[in-house]
Amino acid sequence: MTQYSTFDAYFREHRERHLQELTDFLRIPSISALSEHKEDMTTAANWLVDSFKQAGLENVSIDATDGHPVVYGDWLHAEGKPTILVYGHYDVQPVDPLELWETPPFEATVRDNKLYARGASDDKGQVFMHIKAVEALMKSFGKLPVNVKFMIEGEEEVGSPNLEKYIEENKQKLASDIIVISDTGMVGPGKPAVLYGLRGLAGVQIDVKGAKGDLHSGLYGGAVQNALHALAHILGSFRDAEGTIQVEGFYDNVRELSDDERAAFAAIPFDEQQVKDELQVDALFGEKGFTYYEQTWARPTLEVNGMHGGFSGEGIKTVLPNEASAKISCRLVPDQDPDEIVDKLKAHIAKHTLPGVTVEVTEFDKGKPFIAPFDHPAIQAASRSYEKVYETPTSFIRGGGSIPIVAAFDQILQVPVVLMGFGLDTENFHAPNEHFHLENFDQGLRVLADYYFEIEQSL
Amino acid sequence: MTQYSTFDAYFREHRERHLQELTDFLRIPSISALSEHKEDMTTAANWLVDSFKQAGLENVSIDATDGHPVVYGDWLHAEGKPTILVYGHYDVQPVDPLELWETPPFEATVRDNKLYARGASDDKGQVFMHIKAVEALMKSFGKLPVNVKFMIEGEEEVGSPNLEKYIEENKQKLASDIIVISDTGMVGPGKPAVLYGLRGLAGVQIDVKGAKGDLHSGLYGGAVQNALHALAHILGSFRDAEGTIQVEGFYDNVRELSDDERAAFAAIPFDEQQVKDELQVDALFGEKGFTYYEQTWARPTLEVNGMHGGFSGEGIKTVLPNEASAKISCRLVPDQDPDEIVDKLKAHIAKHTLPGVTVEVTEFDKGKPFIAPFDHPAIQAASRSYEKVYETPTSFIRGGGSIPIVAAFDQILQVPVVLMGFGLDTENFHAPNEHFHLENFDQGLRVLADYYFEIEQSL
């Protein structure tokens, strides 16, 4: 049997057990943003420890940070061969609004060959695939063709606030030739892609405070500032009606797309009607003069992620609310600097604060945008492994999301980052009814297993 | 003993019991806006029945409507004498945000001679005073100097949607010479006032819907409309930075203040610094060219009462929310028509709806503004009763709040409405820590008891 047919047979034989194990992993509500889930984070980390050991990884440890821990494991017996550092995360997004989930977010359910659960795709499902790729090779061949290190963190969904420090402090332990991450998407069903760019992230919370308490709108209405109006005034000022961001200097350092990049993006199939149908909207919306891929991959954004204040019950309550708050976040592109952007946001908010209220701005953790050369051998190797399994050319794309730590890997460890993901844009990451197409689970396992052999040959 | 000293002694003797009974009344969470309190509404109505009977009222009944019932009772044995119809309400506002209450909203607590509880002032406390004024006269003299009818409803805080029909159907039963309502405020501590005008009310809920679900802001941000931005765009368009309402035609039918009215308002003491200190704001805010009293009594308003959408938990969630909603309400002045205003609001909202979302507008119940001649003998009689107890001149003012049914009384029953209230603007109606100054409870009981004798002499 060839190497390929050997691990292919292994994945086939163990599919049921693998899916059952993934279901167990997905059952743990490891929501890093909510402090009430602190214990679940530990449970998820312990689950990984067991899974690492089962796969044959060694030196497995739960490494404490100032936040949720990093789970580490390695196999380093391929002397003279390259070392791959696999990064992923075991934390997941919150699940509200819970009532919109068709099946409970932490009880994984298969419908129509898709696995529905929070984290099914982002990123527990894809982390799981890396572990199982190692397991398949170890059980089939008793060894791996290259050395491998796993570093799975628990704070990606809250901006990886402690990972940079961890990497700085563990440079030697994490030393590797390439970093591989599966936390991104493909171009479409059956269409694999390697990502060479990601957007960064910067966000703030805006808390508006008016009078000492809620007021009767009859008694005070007309003479006292309403915190909700003051907030709406700020939020309404961020973008014009066409979506162009009005924060002074926001676009100053945005790197323009090259003609080659625009051409490459234009070559990727895009069906506007299909996107509209999928999202159930009448119209898309965004900066004029840019295509959909340009808007979502290479242009920065500013989104209100939540805003709350005043009465939310049934019916009417004629109150003049004194408190309101909003969370906003920006997706940033090369060469925007998150710190500079936050300063500009603060200046904009101050400029648009109406009299009669005070506004407090709290910064969230930030992430730099990332861009890499896609002619590196490790990236080309990834495209070959994809093509072997999917039997179609691999696209080289950029991503609209942020993996804040990618830029830090790039800068601290100074090795190439290979972003080879198996998700699809339609899989409701960060939203109710997140799911993962099981054909990409199956094909992805084979791509990852094959990639170890490709790397052995390429580096 | 004079009549005055007789009932004065009665109130003194029974003060403890009266406060205990009021505490029992305030314990019932009769929140008309929230359907889970339906049973509490019945409990409050039954409480009134017992209290009416205890005071000596007759023909006591709970009159069904399509909503919460009206509680009726009368005493009609003063042959040839005028008849007073007392109107009030036993429903109260919701209590959220509950965490801002210093003591539980339905456990009345006295601090610093103020009674803290939801409804202490608006309007259970003042309804209670009317009942106890009757009780005092009945127990002291065995009869009343005039005939009296009580009509206490349970839907004032939700716009009295069923009371007009009730009045239309019970014109004969409710026939009277004047209507007396205590649901308004005084000019300040120790400074009584009779109100001759009230603002009306119109409000809508705005529900914005974007994509089929919340989206990942990295994947879709920049190309898909965000429901919160679309809502903020609408809300931010309602008023300019100085508070002038931008809805086309909004001010068309606003009756300008006469020079006499402006002079009368200007004569009422106003201490801006005191209001700012009380509310803990750095600056007041409102339409240029109008004083505080003009802004709050004679100018219309548009307030966002609540707005909600997206993530509200701790930290950051980089979601592109697909749903957002807001409730807005307008205080209206003569001669604005609530139906016309709602039409104008709808047109404004449609005009400011961004592409990529749909907006649904739901109307709330409306109330017309009210204005009355203040030279009527029943109004003058009220001012004399106030002056007898408070020993200071009574002001004639307008009110910023809405008692939507007042305009209907005026039109259907065609008798003068006397608005003699005992609240103070600082008492946090509709807000956490609502309270009632007990000196106005004590003095108010005497004013109301005296008023029966004044009416006997005046009409």
Coordinates of C-alpha atoms in Angstrom, one line a residue, chain A residues 49-440:
Chain A
V49 CA -4.2 16.5 27.0
D50 CA -5.8 13.1 26.8
S51 CA -6.3 13.4 23.0
F52 CA -2.7 14.4 22.4
K53 CA -1.5 11.4 24.4
Q54 CA -3.8 9.1 22.6
A55 CA -2.4 10.3 19.3
G56 CA 1.1 9.6 20.4
L57 CA 2.3 13.1 21.2
E58 CA 4.8 13.5 24.0
N59 CA 5.9 16.1 26.5
V60 CA 2.2 17.0 26.8
S61 CA 1.6 19.9 29.2
I62 CA -1.0 22.5 30.2
D63 CA 1.0 25.7 30.3
A64 CA -0.4 28.4 32.5
T65 CA -0.7 32.0 31.2
D66 CA -2.3 35.0 32.8
G67 CA -5.5 33.9 31.2
H68 CA -6.7 30.5 29.9
P69 CA -3.8 28.0 29.5
V70 CA -2.0 26.8 26.4
V71 CA -2.0 23.1 25.7
Y72 CA 1.4 21.9 24.4
G73 CA 2.6 18.5 23.0
D74 CA 5.3 17.4 20.6
W75 CA 6.9 14.5 18.7
L76 CA 10.5 15.1 17.9
H77 CA 12.0 11.9 16.8
A78 CA 12.5 12.7 13.0
E79 CA 16.1 13.6 13.4
G80 CA 17.4 16.0 10.7
K81 CA 13.9 16.6 9.4
P82 CA 11.9 19.9 9.5
T83 CA 9.7 20.8 12.5
I84 CA 6.1 21.9 12.1
L85 CA 4.4 24.0 14.8
V86 CA 0.6 23.5 14.7
Y87 CA -1.4 26.3 16.2
G88 CA -5.1 26.3 16.9
H89 CA -7.5 27.2 19.7
Y90 CA -9.9 25.3 21.9
D91 CA -12.0 28.3 23.0
V92 CA -15.3 29.2 21.2
Q93 CA -17.5 32.2 20.7
P94 CA -20.5 32.9 22.9
V95 CA -23.7 31.4 21.7
D96 CA -26.4 34.1 22.2
P97 CA -29.0 34.5 20.8
L98 CA -29.5 31.0 22.0
E99 CA -33.1 30.8 20.8
L100 CA -32.0 31.0 17.2
W101 CA -30.1 27.7 17.3
E102 CA -32.0 24.8 15.7
T103 CA -30.3 22.3 17.9
P104 CA -28.4 23.0 21.2
P105 CA -25.0 24.6 20.5
F106 CA -23.1 22.1 22.6
E107 CA -24.8 19.0 21.5
A108 CA -23.3 18.3 18.1
T109 CA -25.8 17.0 15.6
V110 CA -25.3 15.8 12.1
R111 CA -27.8 17.0 9.5
D112 CA -27.3 16.6 5.7
N113 CA -23.7 15.6 6.3
K114 CA -23.0 18.8 8.2
L115 CA -22.0 18.8 11.9
Y116 CA -23.8 21.5 13.8
A117 CA -22.3 22.8 17.0
R118 CA -20.5 25.8 18.4
G119 CA -16.8 25.3 17.5
A120 CA -17.6 22.6 14.9
S121 CA -15.6 24.6 12.4
D122 CA -14.0 27.4 14.4
D123 CA -11.8 26.0 15.6
K124 CA -12.2 22.8 17.6
G125 CA -13.2 20.8 14.5
Q126 CA -10.0 21.8 12.7
V127 CA -7.7 21.4 15.7
F128 CA -9.2 17.9 16.1
M129 CA -8.3 17.1 12.5
H130 CA -4.6 17.9 13.2
I131 CA -4.6 15.6 16.2
K132 CA -6.2 12.8 14.2
A133 CA -3.7 13.3 11.3
V134 CA -0.9 12.7 13.8
E135 CA -2.8 9.7 15.3
A136 CA -3.3 8.2 11.9
L137 CA 0.4 8.4 10.9
M138 CA 1.6 7.2 14.3
K139 CA -0.8 4.2 14.4
S140 CA -0.1 3.4 10.8
F141 CA 3.6 3.9 10.5
G142 CA 4.8 4.1 14.2
K143 CA 6.4 7.5 13.5
L144 CA 6.0 10.8 11.7
P145 CA 8.0 11.9 8.6
V146 CA 8.8 15.3 10.3
N147 CA 8.9 16.7 13.8
V148 CA 5.7 18.3 15.1
K149 CA 4.8 20.6 18.0
F150 CA 1.2 21.5 19.0
M151 CA 0.3 24.8 20.7
I152 CA -3.4 25.1 21.2
E153 CA -4.6 28.2 23.0
G154 CA -7.8 29.1 24.8
E155 CA -8.1 32.8 24.1
E156 CA -8.2 33.3 20.4
E157 CA -11.8 34.5 20.4
V158 CA -10.9 37.2 22.9
G159 CA -7.9 38.4 21.0
S160 CA -5.1 36.1 22.4
P161 CA -4.2 38.6 25.1
N162 CA -1.6 36.4 26.7
L163 CA -0.2 34.4 23.8
E164 CA 2.5 36.8 22.7
K165 CA 4.1 36.8 26.1
Y166 CA 3.9 33.0 26.1
I167 CA 5.6 32.8 22.8
E168 CA 8.3 35.3 23.9
E169 CA 9.0 33.2 27.0
N170 CA 9.0 29.9 25.1
K171 CA 10.9 30.7 21.9
Q172 CA 13.2 27.7 22.3
K173 CA 10.4 25.3 23.1
L174 CA 8.4 26.5 20.1
A175 CA 11.3 26.7 17.6
S176 CA 10.2 25.4 14.3
D177 CA 10.6 25.7 10.5
I178 CA 7.0 26.5 9.7
I179 CA 3.8 27.2 11.5
V180 CA 0.6 25.6 10.3
I181 CA -2.9 26.9 11.2
S182 CA -6.2 25.6 10.1
D183 CA -8.7 28.3 11.2
T184 CA -9.6 29.8 7.9
G185 CA -11.9 28.9 4.9
M186 CA -11.9 27.6 1.5
V187 CA -13.1 29.5 -1.6
G188 CA -16.2 27.4 -1.8
P189 CA -17.3 23.8 -1.7
G190 CA -14.6 21.6 -3.2
K191 CA -12.3 24.6 -3.8
P192 CA -9.3 24.7 -1.5
A193 CA -7.3 27.8 -0.8
V194 CA -4.1 28.9 1.0
L195 CA -4.4 32.2 2.7
Y196 CA -1.5 34.7 2.5
G197 CA -3.2 37.7 4.3
L198 CA -5.5 38.3 7.2
R199 CA -7.1 41.4 8.6
G200 CA -6.2 42.7 12.0
L201 CA -8.5 43.8 14.8
A202 CA -9.1 46.8 17.0
G203 CA -12.1 47.4 19.1
V204 CA -13.5 49.6 21.9
Q205 CA -16.5 49.7 24.2
I206 CA -18.3 53.0 24.4
D207 CA -20.2 53.7 27.6
V208 CA -22.4 56.8 27.6
K209 CA -23.7 58.2 30.9
G210 CA -26.2 61.0 31.2
A211 CA -28.1 61.9 34.3
K212 CA -27.8 60.1 37.6
G213 CA -30.6 57.7 36.7
D214 CA -33.3 57.1 34.1
L215 CA -35.7 60.0 33.9
H216 CA -39.4 60.4 33.1
S217 CA -39.5 61.5 29.5
G218 CA -42.5 63.8 30.2
L219 CA -40.9 65.7 33.0
Y220 CA -37.4 66.1 31.6
G221 CA -37.9 65.4 27.8
G222 CA -36.7 68.3 25.8
A223 CA -34.3 69.7 28.4
V224 CA -32.0 66.8 29.3
Q225 CA -29.7 64.8 27.0
N226 CA -30.8 61.2 26.4
A227 CA -27.9 58.8 26.6
L228 CA -29.3 56.7 23.7
H229 CA -29.4 59.7 21.4
A230 CA -25.9 60.6 22.4
L231 CA -24.8 57.1 21.6
A232 CA -26.8 56.9 18.3
H233 CA -25.2 60.3 17.4
I234 CA -21.7 58.7 17.8
L235 CA -22.5 55.4 16.1
G236 CA -24.3 57.1 13.2
S237 CA -21.2 59.3 12.6
F238 CA -18.8 56.4 12.0
R239 CA -19.9 55.6 8.5
D240 CA -21.6 57.4 5.7
A241 CA -24.7 56.0 4.1
E242 CA -22.5 54.1 1.6
G243 CA -20.4 52.5 4.3
T244 CA -17.2 54.6 4.0
I245 CA -15.7 55.1 7.4
Q246 CA -15.7 58.8 8.5
V247 CA -13.1 58.5 11.3
E248 CA -10.4 61.0 10.4
G249 CA -7.2 59.4 9.1
F250 CA -8.8 55.9 9.2
Y251 CA -7.6 55.0 5.7
D252 CA -4.2 56.7 5.9
N253 CA -2.0 53.6 6.0
V254 CA -4.1 51.2 4.0
R255 CA -1.9 49.4 1.5
E256 CA -3.6 49.6 -1.9
L257 CA -4.1 46.3 -3.8
S258 CA -1.6 45.6 -6.6
D259 CA -3.0 45.0 -10.0
D260 CA -1.9 41.4 -9.7
E261 CA -3.9 40.9 -6.5
R262 CA -7.0 42.5 -8.0
A263 CA -6.7 40.2 -11.0
A264 CA -6.2 37.1 -8.7
F265 CA -9.2 38.0 -6.7
A266 CA -11.2 38.7 -9.8
A267 CA -10.4 35.2 -11.0
I268 CA -12.0 33.6 -8.0
P269 CA -15.7 32.7 -8.8
F270 CA -18.2 35.0 -7.2
D271 CA -21.9 34.8 -7.5
E272 CA -23.6 37.8 -5.9
Q273 CA -27.1 36.4 -6.2
Q274 CA -26.0 33.3 -4.5
V275 CA -24.5 35.3 -1.6
K276 CA -27.7 37.4 -1.3
D277 CA -29.9 34.3 -1.4
E278 CA -27.7 32.6 1.2
L279 CA -27.8 35.6 3.5
Q280 CA -31.4 36.4 2.7
V281 CA -30.7 40.0 1.9
D282 CA -32.0 42.2 -1.0
A283 CA -28.8 44.0 -1.5
L284 CA -25.1 43.8 -0.5
F285 CA -23.6 46.9 0.9
G286 CA -20.1 48.4 1.1
E287 CA -17.5 50.9 -0.1
K288 CA -18.0 51.9 -3.7
G289 CA -15.2 51.0 -6.1
F290 CA -14.3 47.7 -4.6
T291 CA -15.4 44.1 -5.4
Y292 CA -16.8 41.8 -2.7
Y293 CA -13.5 40.1 -2.2
E294 CA -11.7 43.4 -2.1
Q295 CA -14.2 44.7 0.5
T296 CA -14.0 41.7 2.7
W297 CA -10.3 40.9 2.4
A298 CA -8.3 44.0 1.7
R299 CA -10.4 46.9 3.0
P300 CA -10.8 47.8 6.7
T301 CA -14.1 47.9 8.4
L302 CA -15.9 49.4 11.4
E303 CA -18.8 47.4 12.8
V304 CA -21.0 48.0 15.8
N305 CA -21.1 44.5 17.4
G306 CA -23.7 45.4 20.0
M307 CA -25.5 48.3 21.4
H308 CA -27.8 48.4 24.4
G309 CA -29.6 50.9 26.6
G310 CA -33.0 51.7 28.0
F311 CA -36.2 49.7 28.0
S312 CA -36.3 46.3 26.3
G313 CA -39.5 44.8 27.6
E314 CA -42.8 44.4 25.9
G315 CA -44.7 47.5 24.9
I316 CA -43.8 51.1 25.6
K317 CA -41.9 52.7 28.5
T318 CA -41.6 56.4 28.2
V319 CA -38.3 56.7 29.9
L320 CA -35.4 59.0 29.2
P321 CA -32.5 56.6 29.6
N322 CA -29.3 57.7 31.3
E323 CA -27.0 54.9 30.3
A324 CA -26.2 53.3 27.0
S325 CA -23.3 51.3 25.7
A326 CA -22.0 49.9 22.5
K327 CA -19.1 47.7 21.4
I328 CA -17.4 48.4 18.1
S329 CA -14.6 46.6 16.3
C330 CA -12.6 47.3 13.2
R331 CA -11.0 44.8 10.9
L332 CA -7.7 46.3 9.8
V333 CA -5.5 45.7 6.7
P334 CA -1.8 46.1 6.0
D335 CA -0.3 48.6 7.0
Q336 CA -2.8 49.9 9.5
D337 CA -1.6 49.9 13.1
P338 CA -4.2 48.9 15.7
D339 CA -2.9 51.3 18.4
E340 CA -3.1 54.2 16.0
I341 CA -6.6 53.2 14.9
V342 CA -7.8 53.1 18.5
D343 CA -6.4 56.6 19.0
K344 CA -8.3 57.8 16.0
L345 CA -11.5 56.2 17.2
K346 CA -11.1 57.9 20.5
A347 CA -10.6 61.3 18.9
H348 CA -13.6 60.7 16.7
I349 CA -15.8 59.7 19.7
A350 CA -14.7 62.7 21.7
K351 CA -15.5 65.0 18.7
H352 CA -19.0 63.5 18.4
T353 CA -19.9 63.5 22.1
L354 CA -23.0 65.7 22.6
P355 CA -23.2 68.0 25.6
G356 CA -24.9 66.7 28.7
V357 CA -23.3 63.2 28.7
T358 CA -19.9 61.8 29.6
V359 CA -18.4 59.0 27.5
E360 CA -16.0 56.4 28.6
V361 CA -14.0 54.4 26.0
T362 CA -12.5 51.0 26.9
E363 CA -10.0 49.3 24.6
F364 CA -10.3 45.7 23.7
D365 CA -7.2 43.6 22.8
K366 CA -5.8 44.3 19.4
G367 CA -4.3 42.3 16.6
K368 CA -2.1 43.4 13.7
P369 CA -3.0 42.6 10.1
F370 CA -0.8 40.0 8.4
I371 CA 0.5 39.4 4.9
A372 CA 3.0 36.8 3.7
P373 CA 4.8 35.8 0.4
F374 CA 2.9 33.0 -1.2
D375 CA 5.9 31.6 -3.1
H376 CA 7.4 30.0 0.0
P377 CA 8.0 26.2 -0.4
A378 CA 5.9 25.4 2.6
I379 CA 2.9 27.3 1.1
Q380 CA 3.4 25.6 -2.3
A381 CA 3.6 22.2 -0.5
A382 CA 0.2 22.9 1.1
S383 CA -1.3 23.7 -2.3
R384 CA 0.0 20.3 -3.6
S385 CA -1.5 18.4 -0.7
Y386 CA -4.9 20.1 -1.3
E387 CA -4.7 19.4 -5.0
K388 CA -4.0 15.7 -4.4
V389 CA -7.1 15.3 -2.3
Y390 CA -9.5 17.8 -3.9
E391 CA -8.3 17.3 -7.5
T392 CA -8.6 20.9 -8.4
P393 CA -6.2 23.9 -8.3
T394 CA -5.6 25.7 -5.0
S395 CA -6.4 29.4 -4.9
F396 CA -4.2 31.9 -3.1
I397 CA -6.4 34.3 -1.2
R398 CA -6.6 36.7 1.7
G399 CA -8.9 36.4 4.6
G400 CA -11.3 38.9 6.1
G401 CA -11.1 37.5 9.6
S402 CA -8.4 38.1 12.1
I403 CA -6.1 35.6 13.8
P404 CA -4.4 38.3 15.8
I405 CA -1.6 36.0 16.8
V406 CA -0.5 35.3 13.2
A407 CA 1.2 38.7 12.9
A408 CA 2.9 38.0 16.2
F409 CA 4.2 34.5 15.1
D410 CA 5.5 36.2 12.0
Q411 CA 7.4 38.8 14.1
I412 CA 8.5 36.8 17.1
L413 CA 9.3 33.3 15.7
Q414 CA 10.2 34.6 12.3
V415 CA 9.1 31.5 10.4
P416 CA 6.5 31.3 7.6
V417 CA 2.9 30.9 8.6
V418 CA 0.9 28.5 6.4
L419 CA -2.9 29.1 6.7
M420 CA -4.6 26.0 5.4
G421 CA -8.2 25.9 6.5
F422 CA -11.2 23.7 5.7
G423 CA -14.1 25.9 6.7
L424 CA -16.7 27.5 4.4
D425 CA -17.9 31.1 4.6
T426 CA -21.5 29.9 4.9
E427 CA -20.9 27.8 8.1
N428 CA -22.1 30.5 10.5
F429 CA -18.9 31.0 12.5
H430 CA -19.6 33.3 15.5
A431 CA -23.3 33.0 14.9
P432 CA -26.2 30.6 15.7
N433 CA -26.1 27.2 13.9
E434 CA -22.4 27.1 13.3
H435 CA -21.6 23.9 11.4
F436 CA -18.9 22.1 9.5
H437 CA -19.3 20.2 6.2
L438 CA -18.2 16.7 6.9
E439 CA -16.8 16.2 3.4
N440 CA -14.2 18.8 4.4

